[in-house]
C-alpha cells in the first residue's frame, strides 16, 4: 500500500488491522514503519533499510538497518512483532468462536420457542377440532331428531344417514397437512418427533415446576368450549358473604372475596391508597372495596370468637340435684382449717406453715347420712382478701367461723361483707367453745353491729356452737348445712359441656401447669378441650381431692386438671370447646385484649401527665423485688400486699411475679435491676443458686406470708430519709459587745433559760426576728473555753463568720436530732 505522499506503509497479515499502522518516517533514503500493538510501540525497519553507524540487518544487509540498532535488538523487535501478530490471530479466532457460539445459542432458543408455540397451537387446534366435532355431532343429532319427528320418506332419509357415519370432510385434509408438516419438520430430531404428543405437563398447563389447579383447568376448558361455540367467555360472577373484622390484611380480604390480589391492590390505588398485599386496612375502606367488587359485607368483631362458649339455657327436665359448695371463712387463727379437719377426720393443719392456711383448699366430704358436701377452705390472713372474695363468689353457703374467746375481728367483718356481696346464705360457727374463757353471747352481740342477727337473737342466720378439738357440735353444724342446702334446691345439668371456676393454680415440676377447678355446670371428661382465661389445653388427667385419678368430674366436684399450656389466673372461668382451634383462638384474643388493657393503663394519655409522672418518679424512692410463689393465689396475694407498702417518699415495685421454682432467668433479671428475689414456698434450682452466688443476688425463702410482708416493710423503711427534729435547749441575752484581737466581736451574755452548749446551733434574734442562724465559734466562761454554761451564769460567745451583733439581742440555742422513720 502507499499513501498520497508516496510513502509506503506496512500491510500486516494474520488478522492485523490497518488501524495498527500509525505512520512511516524516513532516515535519509530509507524508511521505517511504526506499528502499535496492544502492549508496546514497535519501530519496524523496512526491509533493506540501513541505520547510521552500520551494522548488518537480520537479512544480512547492514546498509539497510536503522542506525544505532544492534543485531540482538533487531532480532528482539522482530520477535515481538511476530508475537503481536500471533496474538492478533488468536484473539480474532476467539472472537469468531464466541460469535459462533452466541449464534448457535440464539438459534437453539429460537427453536425451543418455536417448538413450544407449535405445541400450544397444536393443543389449541386439537381442542378446537374436538369442540367442532362435538358441535357437529350435536347438530346432526338435532337434525336427525327433527327429521324423525317429521316422518320423512325413505328415499329422503338415506342421504341424511350417510354423512352421519362418515368423518367430517373438512377435518381430514387439515389433519393430513399437520401430520405431513410434522414429519417433514421432525425428520432426524428426537424432540420434534414427540411434538405432536400430549404430555402431562401440557395437559395440566404447567410451565416448568408451576402447575395449574383443577379449578383453573376446568375454567380454561369451559372458556375454550364457549369460544368454539361462539358464546361469551366471561365467567359467571359469584356473590359471596364476606366477614369483615375491624381490621384486615389486603391479601386476606382478596382471599375472602375469591378475587385476585392484584385487582384489589389496583382498586385501592385508584382510591388513592398506595398499599401492598401485606398491609392492613380499616373496616370502612374494606367495606367500600367489597361493595365495589359486588359482594356482601358481614361486619364481625374480634370478641365474636367467644360466641362459641355462650351459656346454653337448660330446661327443667335436664336439671338434676348437685352437692352444695360450702366455703369456710373467718379471721386468721380462729380454727377454720381445724374445724374442717374434724369434719374430714384429717390432719391438714399439721402441714400448714405457721398454723395458717395460705391456699384455697377444696375437699369433698360424705356425711353419715349419705349426703355429699364440697368444702372450700380459704385463708384468713389480711393479704388473702382476693382469695376470700373468690371463695364467696363460687360458693352456695358460707360458714363463718368466729372464735368464742376472741369475738369479731377485722377479717371476720371482711368475710361478712364478701358473703353479703355474693348474696349467699350464712351459717355462724362459734368455735373454741371448749375453752374456759369462751363467751359465745359476746360473739352474737358483736355480730349485731354488722347486721348479722342469729337465731338465738331472734334472727334468721343459723348459729352453732362447735369445738374442733373435742368434736362438740359437729353433727349440728352438718345438719344446719344440709337444711340450708335443702332450702336452696341446688340443681345443675350434668349432660352438657363443662363450665367451672379455677380455685387455685400452680406450676408443678413433674406435672407442669396444674389448676384446681370446681366444676359448676356440666361434666368435665378426660380428653376434653377447654379454654381457661388466657390459657387453653386438653384434659390429660383429672385428680380428685384424695389424689386418685378419675375419668370425669360432675357439678360441684373439685378436681386438679392437667394438660394446660400455661398457668391460668386464680378465678378464671373454664369452658369446654369443640375444637382445639376454637380454644386457641379464644385464648389468643383474651391475651391480646389483656395486653392492650395493661398498656393503656400504664401509658400517660397526655404530655402533661407524662411529665407529671416522671416528676413523681424522681421524688419517690423505689424498692424493686421479684416474687416467686408455689401457687397463683399466693403470688397474687403477695403482689397486692406489696402494693400497699409505702407512702409518698418510698414504694415497693414488683418487677416480676410468677409461679414455680426460682430460675436462672429470674436471677438475671434481679441482677440487672439490683433487686432481691423472694421465694414463697419455692426454692431456686441448682443453676439459679450458682448464678446468684456469682452475681451477688440475694435470695430469701419464706413459708409464712406475714414474715415476708414484715421484712419487705422493714427494707422499704430503710429507704426513708431520717426525720430531723429541733430541740430548744436555752436562751441567752447579750449584755455587752467586746472586740477581741484575732477573734472579732464577742458577745458578753447571760444565760436566761436552759443551757448553752458549744456544739449546739444558734439563732440571733433582734426584736423577735431571726437575723442569723449558724454555729458558735467560741464559748468561754471567764478566760476558759467550756462545753456548756448553765442558766443564770455569764459567758462569752462568738459566732462563726458573723460579727453583726448588738447589745440587747437574744441568742436562741437549739440542737438537731435524727429520728429513724418506719412504715406503718
CSV table of C-alpha atoms in Angstrom, one decimal, residues 262-454:
chain,number,residue,atom,x,y,z
A,262,UNK,CA,-53.6,-7.5,42.1
A,263,UNK,CA,-57.2,-6.4,41.4
A,264,UNK,CA,-57.8,-5.5,45.0
A,265,UNK,CA,-54.5,-3.6,45.2
A,266,UNK,CA,-55.3,-1.8,41.9
A,267,UNK,CA,-58.7,-0.8,43.3
A,268,UNK,CA,-57.2,0.6,46.4
A,269,UNK,CA,-54.6,2.6,44.4
A,270,UNK,CA,-57.4,4.1,42.4
A,271,UNK,CA,-58.9,5.2,45.7
A,272,UNK,CA,-55.6,7.0,46.5
A,273,UNK,CA,-54.2,4.4,48.9
A,274,UNK,CA,-50.7,3.2,47.9
A,275,UNK,CA,-50.7,-0.2,49.8
A,276,UNK,CA,-49.3,-3.6,49.3
A,277,UNK,CA,-50.9,-7.0,49.9
A,278,UNK,CA,-49.2,-7.3,53.3
A,279,UNK,CA,-50.6,-4.1,54.7
A,280,UNK,CA,-53.7,-3.8,56.9
A,281,UNK,CA,-56.7,-1.5,56.1
A,282,UNK,CA,-59.6,-0.5,58.3
A,283,UNK,CA,-63.1,-1.9,58.1
A,284,UNK,CA,-64.7,1.1,56.3
A,285,UNK,CA,-62.2,1.1,53.5
A,286,UNK,CA,-62.5,-2.7,53.1
A,287,UNK,CA,-66.3,-2.4,53.0
A,288,UNK,CA,-66.0,0.0,50.0
A,289,UNK,CA,-63.8,-2.5,48.2
A,290,UNK,CA,-66.2,-5.4,48.9
A,291,UNK,CA,-69.2,-3.4,47.6
A,292,UNK,CA,-67.1,-2.4,44.5
A,293,UNK,CA,-66.5,-6.0,43.7
A,294,UNK,CA,-70.2,-6.8,44.1
A,295,UNK,CA,-70.0,-8.9,47.3
A,296,UNK,CA,-72.0,-8.6,50.5
A,297,UNK,CA,-70.5,-7.4,53.8
A,298,UNK,CA,-71.0,-9.0,57.2
A,299,UNK,CA,-69.4,-7.0,60.0
A,300,UNK,CA,-67.8,-9.0,62.8
A,301,UNK,CA,-65.8,-8.1,65.9
A,302,UNK,CA,-62.8,-9.8,67.5
A,303,UNK,CA,-64.8,-10.6,70.5
A,304,UNK,CA,-67.1,-12.7,68.4
A,305,UNK,CA,-64.7,-15.6,68.8
A,306,UNK,CA,-66.1,-16.1,72.3
A,307,UNK,CA,-69.6,-16.7,71.0
A,308,UNK,CA,-68.9,-20.4,70.8
A,309,UNK,CA,-68.8,-20.6,74.6
A,310,UNK,CA,-72.0,-18.7,75.3
A,311,UNK,CA,-74.1,-20.3,78.0
A,312,UNK,CA,-76.9,-22.7,77.0
A,313,UNK,CA,-80.2,-22.4,78.7
A,314,UNK,CA,-81.0,-25.6,80.5
A,315,UNK,CA,-84.6,-26.9,80.7
A,316,UNK,CA,-86.1,-28.1,83.9
A,317,UNK,CA,-86.1,-31.7,82.7
A,318,UNK,CA,-82.3,-31.6,82.3
A,319,UNK,CA,-81.5,-30.2,85.8
A,320,UNK,CA,-80.5,-32.7,88.5
A,321,UNK,CA,-79.6,-32.2,92.1
A,322,UNK,CA,-76.0,-31.4,92.9
A,323,UNK,CA,-74.0,-31.3,96.2
A,324,UNK,CA,-73.7,-27.8,97.9
A,325,UNK,CA,-70.5,-25.9,97.9
A,326,UNK,CA,-69.6,-24.6,101.4
A,327,UNK,CA,-66.9,-22.0,102.0
A,328,UNK,CA,-65.2,-21.8,105.4
A,329,UNK,CA,-64.4,-18.1,106.1
A,330,UNK,CA,-63.3,-16.1,109.1
A,331,UNK,CA,-60.4,-14.4,110.9
A,332,UNK,CA,-56.9,-15.9,111.0
A,333,UNK,CA,-56.3,-18.5,113.8
A,334,UNK,CA,-60.0,-18.8,114.6
A,335,UNK,CA,-59.9,-22.6,113.8
A,336,UNK,CA,-61.3,-22.8,110.2
A,337,UNK,CA,-58.9,-25.5,109.0
A,338,UNK,CA,-59.1,-27.4,112.3
A,339,UNK,CA,-62.9,-27.4,112.1
A,340,UNK,CA,-62.7,-28.8,108.5
A,341,UNK,CA,-60.1,-31.4,109.7
A,342,UNK,CA,-62.5,-32.6,112.3
A,343,UNK,CA,-65.2,-32.9,109.7
A,344,UNK,CA,-62.9,-34.8,107.3
A,345,UNK,CA,-61.1,-36.7,110.0
A,346,UNK,CA,-57.8,-35.5,108.5
A,347,UNK,CA,-54.9,-33.5,109.8
A,348,UNK,CA,-54.3,-30.8,107.2
A,349,UNK,CA,-53.5,-28.2,109.7
A,350,UNK,CA,-50.3,-30.1,110.7
A,351,UNK,CA,-48.8,-29.4,107.3
A,352,UNK,CA,-49.7,-25.7,107.3
A,353,UNK,CA,-46.8,-23.2,107.8
A,354,UNK,CA,-47.2,-21.2,111.0
A,355,UNK,CA,-50.6,-22.8,111.6
A,356,UNK,CA,-52.3,-20.6,109.0
A,357,UNK,CA,-53.9,-21.6,105.6
A,358,UNK,CA,-52.2,-19.9,102.7
A,359,UNK,CA,-54.1,-21.7,99.8
A,360,UNK,CA,-57.7,-22.4,99.0
A,361,UNK,CA,-58.2,-26.0,99.7
A,362,UNK,CA,-61.1,-27.9,98.1
A,363,UNK,CA,-62.4,-31.1,99.6
A,364,UNK,CA,-65.4,-33.4,99.3
A,365,UNK,CA,-66.9,-34.9,102.4
A,366,UNK,CA,-69.6,-37.6,102.7
A,367,UNK,CA,-71.6,-37.5,105.9
A,368,UNK,CA,-73.1,-40.3,107.9
A,369,UNK,CA,-76.4,-39.7,106.3
A,370,UNK,CA,-75.0,-40.2,102.8
A,371,UNK,CA,-75.0,-36.5,101.8
A,372,UNK,CA,-72.0,-35.3,99.8
A,373,UNK,CA,-70.7,-31.8,100.7
A,374,UNK,CA,-68.0,-29.8,98.9
A,375,UNK,CA,-65.9,-27.6,101.2
A,376,UNK,CA,-63.6,-24.7,100.3
A,377,UNK,CA,-61.1,-23.6,103.0
A,378,UNK,CA,-60.0,-20.0,102.5
A,379,UNK,CA,-57.0,-18.3,104.2
A,380,UNK,CA,-57.8,-15.8,106.9
A,381,UNK,CA,-54.7,-13.5,106.7
A,382,UNK,CA,-55.3,-9.9,105.7
A,383,UNK,CA,-53.3,-10.4,102.5
A,384,UNK,CA,-55.6,-13.0,101.1
A,385,UNK,CA,-58.6,-10.7,100.5
A,386,UNK,CA,-59.0,-11.6,96.8
A,387,UNK,CA,-58.8,-15.3,97.7
A,388,UNK,CA,-61.7,-14.9,100.2
A,389,UNK,CA,-63.6,-13.0,97.6
A,390,UNK,CA,-63.2,-15.8,95.1
A,391,UNK,CA,-64.3,-18.3,97.7
A,392,UNK,CA,-67.5,-16.3,98.3
A,393,UNK,CA,-68.3,-16.0,94.6
A,394,UNK,CA,-68.2,-19.7,93.8
A,395,UNK,CA,-69.9,-20.9,96.9
A,396,UNK,CA,-73.5,-21.7,97.8
A,397,UNK,CA,-73.3,-21.5,101.6
A,398,UNK,CA,-70.8,-19.6,103.8
A,399,UNK,CA,-69.8,-20.9,107.2
A,400,UNK,CA,-68.5,-18.0,109.2
A,401,UNK,CA,-66.1,-19.3,111.9
A,402,UNK,CA,-65.7,-17.0,114.9
A,403,UNK,CA,-63.6,-17.9,117.9
A,404,UNK,CA,-65.6,-17.7,121.1
A,405,UNK,CA,-62.6,-16.4,123.1
A,406,UNK,CA,-61.7,-13.7,120.5
A,407,UNK,CA,-65.0,-12.4,119.1
A,408,UNK,CA,-65.4,-10.5,115.8
A,409,UNK,CA,-62.1,-9.4,114.2
A,410,UNK,CA,-61.2,-7.4,111.0
A,411,UNK,CA,-61.1,-10.4,108.7
A,412,UNK,CA,-64.4,-11.6,110.2
A,413,UNK,CA,-66.0,-8.4,109.1
A,414,UNK,CA,-64.4,-8.7,105.7
A,415,UNK,CA,-65.8,-12.2,105.3
A,416,UNK,CA,-69.3,-10.9,106.2
A,417,UNK,CA,-69.0,-8.3,103.6
A,418,UNK,CA,-67.9,-10.8,100.9
A,419,UNK,CA,-70.8,-13.1,101.8
A,420,UNK,CA,-73.3,-10.2,101.6
A,421,UNK,CA,-71.8,-9.1,98.3
A,422,UNK,CA,-72.1,-12.6,96.8
A,423,UNK,CA,-75.7,-12.9,98.1
A,424,UNK,CA,-75.2,-16.3,99.6
A,425,UNK,CA,-76.7,-17.6,102.9
A,426,UNK,CA,-74.5,-17.6,106.0
A,427,UNK,CA,-74.1,-20.1,108.9
A,428,UNK,CA,-72.2,-18.8,112.0
A,429,UNK,CA,-70.0,-21.5,113.7
A,430,UNK,CA,-68.9,-20.3,117.1
A,431,UNK,CA,-65.6,-22.3,117.5
A,432,UNK,CA,-63.4,-23.0,120.6
A,433,UNK,CA,-66.5,-23.3,122.8
A,434,UNK,CA,-64.5,-25.8,125.0
A,435,UNK,CA,-62.1,-23.1,126.3
A,436,UNK,CA,-62.8,-21.7,129.8
A,437,UNK,CA,-62.7,-18.1,128.6
A,438,UNK,CA,-65.2,-18.7,125.8
A,439,UNK,CA,-68.1,-16.3,125.6
A,440,UNK,CA,-70.5,-17.1,122.7
A,441,UNK,CA,-73.0,-14.5,123.7
A,442,UNK,CA,-70.4,-11.8,123.2
A,443,UNK,CA,-69.9,-13.1,119.6
A,444,UNK,CA,-73.6,-12.9,119.0
A,445,UNK,CA,-73.7,-9.4,120.3
A,446,UNK,CA,-70.8,-8.2,118.2
A,447,UNK,CA,-72.4,-9.7,115.1
A,448,UNK,CA,-75.4,-7.4,115.6
A,449,UNK,CA,-73.1,-4.4,114.8
A,450,UNK,CA,-72.6,-5.8,111.3
A,451,UNK,CA,-76.3,-6.6,110.7
A,452,UNK,CA,-75.8,-10.4,111.3
A,453,UNK,CA,-78.7,-11.5,113.6
A,454,UNK,CA,-78.5,-15.1,114.6
